[in-house]
CSV table of C-alpha atoms and ligand atoms in Angstrom, one decimal:
chain,number,residue,atom,x,y,z
A,1,MET,CA,11.8,9.7,-7.8
A,2,ILE,CA,11.3,11.8,-5.4
A,3,SER,CA,14.2,12.1,-3.2
A,4,ASN,CA,11.7,14.1,-0.9
A,5,GLN,CA,11.1,12.1,1.5
A,6,GLN,CA,8.2,14.6,2.8
A,7,ALA,CA,6.6,14.2,-0.6
A,8,LEU,CA,6.0,10.0,0.0
A,9,ARG,CA,3.4,8.5,1.7
A,10,ASN,CA,3.8,4.3,1.8
A,11,ILE,CA,0.2,2.6,3.5
A,12,ALA,CA,-1.7,-0.6,2.5
A,13,ILE,CA,-4.6,-1.0,1.8
A,14,VAL,CA,-7.0,-3.4,4.5
A,15,ALA,CA,-9.6,-5.1,4.2
A,16,HIS,CA,-12.9,-7.7,4.1
A,17,VAL,CA,-13.4,-9.0,1.0
A,18,ASP,CA,-16.2,-7.0,-0.8
A,19,HIS,CA,-15.6,-4.1,1.2
A,20,GLY,CA,-14.6,-1.8,-2.2
A,21,LYS,CA,-10.8,-1.5,-2.6
A,22,THR,CA,-11.0,-2.4,-6.0
A,23,THR,CA,-13.2,0.5,-6.0
A,24,LEU,CA,-12.0,2.9,-3.9
A,25,VAL,CA,-7.8,2.2,-6.1
A,26,ASP,CA,-9.6,3.0,-8.8
A,27,ALA,CA,-11.7,6.3,-7.5
A,28,LEU,CA,-8.1,7.7,-6.3
A,29,LEU,CA,-6.6,6.6,-9.4
A,30,GLY,CA,-9.4,8.7,-11.0
A,31,GLN,CA,-8.9,11.6,-9.4
A,32,SER,CA,-4.6,11.1,-8.6
A,33,GLY,CA,-3.1,14.5,-10.2
A,34,ILE,CA,-6.6,16.2,-10.5
A,35,PHE,CA,-5.7,18.8,-7.2
A,36,ARG,CA,-2.3,19.6,-9.0
A,37,ASP,CA,-2.6,23.4,-9.1
A,38,ASN,CA,-3.1,24.1,-12.7
A,39,GLU,CA,-2.7,20.9,-15.1
A,40,ALA,CA,-4.4,18.4,-16.9
A,41,VAL,CA,-5.8,15.3,-15.5
A,42,PRO,CA,-3.8,12.4,-16.4
A,43,THR,CA,-5.2,10.4,-19.1
A,44,CYS,CA,-3.5,7.6,-19.4
A,45,VAL,CA,-4.0,6.6,-15.5
A,46,MET,CA,-7.8,7.3,-16.4
A,47,ASP,CA,-8.2,5.8,-19.8
A,48,SER,CA,-6.9,2.2,-18.4
A,49,ASN,CA,-8.9,2.4,-15.5
A,50,ASP,CA,-11.7,2.7,-18.1
A,51,LEU,CA,-10.7,-0.5,-19.9
A,52,GLU,CA,-10.9,-2.3,-17.1
A,53,ARG,CA,-14.4,-1.2,-16.6
A,54,GLU,CA,-15.5,-1.3,-19.5
A,55,ARG,CA,-14.0,-5.8,-19.8
A,56,GLY,CA,-16.5,-5.6,-16.6
A,57,ILE,CA,-13.4,-6.6,-14.0
A,58,THR,CA,-10.9,-4.8,-12.1
A,59,ILE,CA,-8.4,-5.8,-11.1
A,60,LEU,CA,-6.8,-4.5,-7.7
A,61,SER,CA,-3.0,-3.9,-8.5
A,62,LYS,CA,-0.4,-5.7,-5.5
A,63,ASN,CA,1.1,-2.2,-6.9
A,64,THR,CA,-0.5,1.6,-7.5
A,65,ALA,CA,0.9,4.8,-6.6
A,66,VAL,CA,-1.2,7.8,-7.3
A,67,ILE,CA,-0.9,11.5,-7.4
A,68,TYR,CA,-1.9,14.1,-4.3
A,69,ASN,CA,-0.5,17.8,-4.5
A,70,ASP,CA,3.7,16.5,-5.7
A,71,THR,CA,2.3,13.9,-3.3
A,72,ARG,CA,3.6,10.6,-4.0
A,73,ILE,CA,0.9,8.4,-2.5
A,74,ASN,CA,2.7,4.0,-2.9
A,75,ILE,CA,-0.8,2.0,-2.4
A,76,VAL,CA,-0.2,-1.2,-1.8
A,77,ASP,CA,-3.1,-4.2,-1.3
A,78,THR,CA,-3.0,-6.3,1.4
A,79,PRO,CA,-4.3,-10.6,0.8
A,80,GLY,CA,-7.5,-10.0,3.1
A,81,HIS,CA,-6.9,-14.4,4.1
A,82,ALA,CA,-5.6,-15.8,6.9
A,83,ASP,CA,-3.5,-18.5,4.2
A,84,PHE,CA,-1.4,-15.4,3.1
A,85,GLY,CA,-0.2,-14.6,7.4
A,86,GLY,CA,3.0,-14.7,6.3
A,87,GLU,CA,2.2,-11.9,3.3
A,88,VAL,CA,0.2,-9.7,4.9
A,89,GLU,CA,3.0,-9.3,7.4
A,90,ARG,CA,5.9,-8.7,5.0
A,91,VAL,CA,3.4,-5.5,3.2
A,92,LEU,CA,2.4,-4.3,6.1
A,93,GLY,CA,6.7,-4.4,7.2
A,94,MET,CA,6.9,-2.2,4.3
A,95,VAL,CA,4.7,0.7,4.6
A,96,ASP,CA,4.0,3.3,7.3
A,97,GLY,CA,0.5,3.1,8.2
A,98,CYS,CA,-2.8,1.6,6.6
A,99,LEU,CA,-6.4,2.2,5.5
A,100,LEU,CA,-8.3,-0.1,6.3
A,101,ILE,CA,-11.9,-0.4,4.6
A,102,VAL,CA,-15.4,-1.2,6.1
A,103,ASP,CA,-18.8,-2.0,4.8
A,104,ALA,CA,-21.2,0.2,5.9
A,105,ASN,CA,-23.3,-1.9,6.8
A,106,GLU,CA,-21.9,-4.5,8.0
A,107,GLY,CA,-19.5,-3.2,9.6
A,108,PRO,CA,-16.4,-4.9,10.5
A,109,MET,CA,-15.6,-8.6,9.6
A,110,PRO,CA,-13.5,-11.4,10.2
A,111,GLN,CA,-10.8,-10.1,7.9
A,112,THR,CA,-11.6,-6.5,9.2
A,113,ARG,CA,-10.4,-8.9,12.3
A,114,PHE,CA,-7.5,-10.4,10.8
A,115,VAL,CA,-5.5,-7.8,9.2
A,116,LEU,CA,-7.0,-4.9,11.6
A,117,LYS,CA,-4.4,-7.1,14.3
A,118,LYS,CA,-2.0,-7.9,12.3
A,119,ALA,CA,-1.5,-4.2,11.3
A,120,LEU,CA,-1.6,-3.0,15.4
A,121,GLU,CA,0.9,-5.9,16.1
A,122,GLN,CA,3.5,-3.4,13.7
A,123,GLY,CA,2.5,-0.6,15.4
A,124,LEU,CA,0.6,1.6,12.5
A,125,ARG,CA,-1.9,3.6,12.4
A,126,PRO,CA,-4.6,3.0,10.5
A,127,ILE,CA,-6.9,5.1,9.2
A,128,VAL,CA,-10.6,4.3,8.6
A,129,PHE,CA,-13.2,4.7,5.7
A,130,VAL,CA,-16.1,3.4,6.0
A,131,ASN,CA,-17.2,2.6,2.4
A,132,LYS,CA,-21.0,2.1,0.9
A,133,ILE,CA,-22.0,4.9,2.4
A,134,ASP,CA,-24.8,5.8,-1.3
A,135,ARG,CA,-26.2,2.7,-0.5
A,136,ALA,CA,-29.4,2.8,0.8
A,137,ARG,CA,-30.5,1.9,5.2
A,138,VAL,CA,-27.5,2.7,5.7
A,139,GLU,CA,-25.7,3.3,10.1
A,140,PRO,CA,-21.7,5.2,8.7
A,141,GLU,CA,-22.0,5.3,12.4
A,142,THR,CA,-22.5,1.7,13.8
A,143,ALA,CA,-19.9,0.8,11.5
A,144,VAL,CA,-17.8,3.3,13.3
A,145,ASP,CA,-19.1,2.0,16.9
A,146,LYS,CA,-17.9,-1.4,16.1
A,147,VAL,CA,-14.4,-0.5,14.5
A,148,LEU,CA,-13.4,1.0,17.4
A,149,ASP,CA,-15.3,-1.9,19.8
A,150,LEU,CA,-12.4,-4.7,17.5
A,151,PHE,CA,-9.7,-1.6,18.2
A,152,LEU,CA,-10.6,-2.2,21.8
A,153,GLU,CA,-10.8,-6.0,21.9
A,154,LEU,CA,-7.6,-6.4,19.6
A,155,GLY,CA,-5.5,-4.4,22.7
A,156,ALA,CA,-4.6,-1.3,20.3
A,157,ASP,CA,-3.2,1.5,22.5
A,158,ASP,CA,-4.5,4.3,23.1
A,159,ASP,CA,-2.9,6.5,19.8
A,160,GLN,CA,-4.6,3.5,17.6
A,161,CYS,CA,-8.1,3.4,19.3
A,162,ASP,CA,-8.5,7.7,18.7
A,163,PHE,CA,-8.4,6.5,14.6
A,164,PRO,CA,-8.9,9.3,12.2
A,165,TYR,CA,-11.8,8.3,10.1
A,166,LEU,CA,-14.0,9.1,7.1
A,167,PHE,CA,-17.4,8.3,6.0
A,168,GLY,CA,-17.9,7.9,1.9
A,169,SER,CA,-18.2,5.6,-1.2
A,170,GLY,CA,-15.3,4.5,-3.7
A,171,LEU,CA,-18.2,4.1,-6.4
A,172,GLY,CA,-18.7,7.1,-5.9
A,173,GLY,CA,-16.0,9.0,-6.0
A,174,PHE,CA,-15.8,11.1,-2.5
A,175,ALA,CA,-14.9,11.0,0.8
A,176,LYS,CA,-16.0,13.0,4.0
A,177,PRO,CA,-15.1,13.6,7.2
A,178,ASP,CA,-18.8,13.4,9.1
A,179,MET,CA,-22.1,12.3,7.5
A,180,GLN,CA,-23.8,16.2,8.1
A,181,THR,CA,-21.1,17.0,5.4
A,182,GLU,CA,-21.2,17.3,1.6
A,183,SER,CA,-18.6,15.8,-1.4
A,184,GLU,CA,-17.7,15.3,-4.8
A,185,ASN,CA,-14.4,13.6,-4.1
A,186,MET,CA,-12.5,11.8,-2.1
A,187,LYS,CA,-9.9,15.0,-1.2
A,188,PRO,CA,-10.8,14.7,1.8
A,189,LEU,CA,-9.6,11.2,2.1
A,190,PHE,CA,-5.8,12.9,0.4
A,191,ASP,CA,-5.7,14.8,3.0
A,192,ALA,CA,-6.3,12.5,5.9
A,193,ILE,CA,-3.1,10.1,4.3
A,194,ILE,CA,-1.0,12.9,3.8
A,195,ARG,CA,-1.8,14.2,7.6
A,196,HIS,CA,-1.5,11.5,9.6
A,197,VAL,CA,0.4,8.5,7.5
A,198,PRO,CA,3.9,9.8,8.3
A,199,PRO,CA,6.4,10.1,5.8
A,200,PRO,CA,8.9,7.6,5.4
A,201,ILE,CA,11.6,6.9,7.4
A,202,GLY,CA,15.3,6.1,6.0
A,203,ASP,CA,19.1,7.3,5.4
A,204,GLN,CA,19.7,8.3,2.0
A,205,THR,CA,23.2,9.0,2.7
A,206,LYS,CA,24.1,5.1,3.3
A,207,PRO,CA,24.9,2.3,1.7
A,208,LEU,CA,22.6,0.9,0.0
A,209,GLN,CA,19.7,-1.3,1.8
A,210,LEU,CA,16.8,-3.1,0.0
A,211,GLN,CA,14.3,-5.8,1.5
A,212,ILE,CA,12.8,-8.5,-0.7
A,213,THR,CA,8.8,-8.2,0.5
A,214,SER,CA,7.9,-9.9,-3.5
A,215,LEU,CA,8.1,-11.5,-6.5
A,216,ASP,CA,7.0,-11.4,-9.1
A,217,TYR,CA,7.9,-12.9,-13.3
A,218,SER,CA,7.9,-12.1,-16.8
A,219,ASP,CA,8.9,-14.0,-18.9
A,220,PHE,CA,10.9,-11.2,-20.9
A,221,LEU,CA,12.7,-9.7,-17.3
A,222,GLY,CA,12.8,-12.8,-15.8
A,223,ARG,CA,12.5,-12.8,-12.1
A,224,ILE,CA,10.7,-10.0,-10.4
A,225,ILE,CA,12.0,-8.8,-6.6
A,226,ILE,CA,10.1,-6.3,-5.0
A,227,GLY,CA,10.9,-4.1,-2.4
A,228,ARG,CA,11.4,-0.8,-0.1
A,229,VAL,CA,14.7,0.8,-0.3
A,230,HIS,CA,15.8,1.3,3.6
A,231,ASN,CA,18.5,2.8,3.5
A,232,GLY,CA,20.7,4.5,0.7
A,233,VAL,CA,19.4,5.0,-3.0
A,234,ILE,CA,19.4,2.4,-5.5
A,235,ARG,CA,20.5,3.1,-10.0
A,236,SER,CA,19.6,1.2,-12.8
A,237,GLY,CA,22.5,-0.4,-13.4
A,238,GLN,CA,24.6,-0.7,-10.5
A,239,ARG,CA,26.2,-3.3,-9.3
A,240,ALA,CA,24.7,-4.4,-6.4
A,241,SER,CA,24.6,-7.6,-3.6
A,242,LEU,CA,22.1,-10.3,-3.1
A,243,ILE,CA,22.4,-11.6,0.0
A,244,LYS,CA,21.1,-15.1,1.2
A,245,GLU,CA,19.5,-15.7,4.3
A,246,SER,CA,22.7,-17.8,5.1
A,247,GLY,CA,24.7,-15.3,5.5
A,248,LYS,CA,26.2,-15.9,2.1
A,249,LEU,CA,27.1,-13.2,-1.3
A,250,LYS,CA,26.1,-13.1,-4.4
A,251,GLN,CA,26.9,-9.9,-6.3
A,252,GLY,CA,24.9,-9.2,-9.7
A,253,ARG,CA,23.3,-6.1,-11.5
A,254,ILE,CA,20.7,-4.2,-11.3
A,255,SER,CA,19.5,-4.9,-14.8
A,256,LYS,CA,16.2,-2.1,-14.4
A,257,LEU,CA,14.8,-0.5,-12.3
A,258,MET,CA,11.2,0.4,-11.7
A,259,GLY,CA,8.7,2.8,-10.5
A,260,PHE,CA,4.9,1.9,-10.1
A,261,GLU,CA,2.7,5.2,-10.9
A,262,GLY,CA,-1.3,4.8,-11.7
A,263,LEU,CA,-1.2,0.8,-12.5
A,264,GLN,CA,1.9,0.5,-14.2
A,265,ARG,CA,5.5,-0.3,-12.9
A,266,ILE,CA,7.9,2.1,-14.7
A,267,ASP,CA,11.6,3.1,-15.9
A,268,ILE,CA,13.7,4.7,-14.1
A,269,GLU,CA,16.9,5.8,-13.8
A,270,GLU,CA,16.8,5.8,-9.6
A,271,ALA,CA,15.2,5.6,-6.7
A,272,TYR,CA,16.4,6.9,-2.4
A,273,ALA,CA,15.4,5.5,1.0
A,274,GLY,CA,11.7,5.4,1.7
A,275,ASN,CA,10.5,4.0,-2.2
A,276,ILE,CA,8.8,1.0,-2.8
A,277,VAL,CA,10.2,-0.2,-6.4
A,278,ALA,CA,11.0,-3.3,-8.5
A,279,VAL,CA,14.0,-4.3,-9.8
A,280,SER,CA,15.7,-7.2,-12.3
A,281,GLY,CA,18.8,-8.8,-12.3
A,282,PHE,CA,18.8,-11.4,-9.6
A,283,ASP,CA,17.3,-14.8,-10.2
A,284,ASP,CA,17.9,-17.3,-7.0
A,285,VAL,CA,15.9,-14.7,-4.7
A,286,ASN,CA,13.9,-15.0,-1.9
A,287,ILE,CA,12.1,-12.8,0.0
A,288,GLY,CA,13.2,-11.7,3.3
A,289,GLU,CA,16.4,-11.3,1.7
A,290,THR,CA,18.2,-8.0,1.4
A,291,ILE,CA,19.7,-6.1,-2.4
A,292,ALA,CA,23.3,-4.1,-0.6
A,293,CYS,CA,26.0,-1.7,-1.6
A,294,PRO,CA,28.1,-4.5,-2.7
A,295,ASP,CA,31.4,-1.9,-0.9
A,296,GLU,CA,29.6,-2.4,2.1
A,297,PRO,CA,27.1,-5.3,2.3
A,298,LYS,CA,24.9,-5.2,5.3
A,299,ALA,CA,21.8,-7.2,6.0
A,300,LEU,CA,18.6,-6.2,7.2
A,301,PRO,CA,16.6,-7.9,9.9
A,302,LEU,CA,14.9,-10.8,8.2
A,303,ILE,CA,10.7,-9.9,8.9
A,304,LYS,CA,9.0,-12.2,10.9
A,305,VAL,CA,6.3,-14.0,9.7
A,306,ASP,CA,4.1,-16.8,11.0
A,307,GLU,CA,3.8,-19.0,9.3
A,308,PRO,CA,0.7,-19.3,6.4
A,309,THR,CA,-2.4,-20.9,9.0
A,310,LEU,CA,-4.9,-23.5,7.0
A,311,GLN,CA,-7.3,-22.9,8.7
A,312,MET,CA,-10.6,-19.6,7.5
A,313,THR,CA,-10.9,-16.9,10.1
B,401,GDP,P1,-12.2,-5.6,-3.0
B,401,GDP,O1,-12.9,-7.6,-2.9
B,401,GDP,O2,-12.9,-5.6,-1.6
B,401,GDP,O3,-12.4,-5.4,-4.2
B,401,GDP,O4,-14.1,-5.0,-3.5
B,401,GDP,P2,-14.9,-4.2,-4.7
B,401,GDP,O5,-14.3,-3.2,-5.2
B,401,GDP,O6,-14.6,-5.6,-5.9
B,401,GDP,O7,-16.3,-4.4,-4.9
B,401,GDP,C1,-17.3,-5.6,-4.4
B,401,GDP,C2,-19.0,-5.0,-4.8
B,401,GDP,O8,-19.1,-4.2,-4.3
B,401,GDP,C3,-18.4,-4.8,-5.8
B,401,GDP,O9,-20.0,-5.2,-6.4
B,401,GDP,C4,-18.6,-3.2,-6.0
B,401,GDP,O10,-19.4,-2.6,-7.5
B,401,GDP,C5,-19.7,-2.4,-4.7
B,401,GDP,N1,-19.0,-1.8,-4.2
B,401,GDP,C6,-17.8,-1.0,-4.0
B,401,GDP,N2,-17.7,0.5,-3.5
B,401,GDP,C7,-19.3,0.8,-3.6
B,401,GDP,C8,-19.6,1.9,-2.8
B,401,GDP,O11,-19.0,2.6,-2.9
B,401,GDP,N3,-21.1,1.8,-3.4
B,401,GDP,C9,-21.7,0.8,-3.4
B,401,GDP,N4,-23.3,0.8,-3.5
B,401,GDP,N5,-21.5,-0.2,-4.2
B,401,GDP,C10,-19.6,-0.8,-4.0
């Protein structure tokens, strides 16, 4: 696992349904690792994508990681619907930047507005990707203007309004900084992520603090916790304390520690502040609670969430 935070980026991907989130992440996965000097394309990643394609279903995993020039980019999916309001905020609280995908023809739509509002409130500076420009009769520049109007309407600050934007096609697997340029790959988008998303902050020398952002379950491992290591280092097998919302402590052990690679979870020995990991070993857990060092357990502030609203936006 990477201990150098400079070589790590955490980004959320947000979009209106059908604007091409899944296809774009697929393209990034397909090109993960290929820009590293003298290294072969990681075939296992390609294979898993091809398999999905063959079956005609693309599944966007909630957590994905791609590699670009020795930098690990953790990509976290964000639900677009207002029913998941609380989850959107939690996911956005785990990342340092976000990629907003907008269909070149449709421009911003209701869910674009909903997720963008949350991202701006969290102080994130989105990168805008105007997608599907391979289609005929697209007006990509108009889409950028409409996105800027939306930023202004949502009260974005000057920095946020000065958003970087790219044009491209997830399906075609390319991104470019302007419509005049030719591009055959996603390199411009990878570069924009590295340049505009700040590396995670967090002190690796402090006692461990991991905030639980989402929960999963497997028959084999039981409850699986997903969250970001805010401070310290987490190690497979170590003792740890779960700090409940009430302040009560529960002692336990990190029975399994996993990182993300492509669409898979892989076993890892340790992970440093700034990383997003999956952990098993604690059962009675709730979102927002903290896993901490048993000698110095200190809770992270609970993530404030609006409770889900049930109307469509
Ligand atoms: P999601 O709902 O945001 O995850 O969207 P998907 O990635 O599933 O894409 C929705 C539809 O748009 C699918 O039929 C895709 O094949 C299509 N699509 C996605 N990206 C592109 C693109 O760059 N160009 C074109 N022409 N179609 C695309």
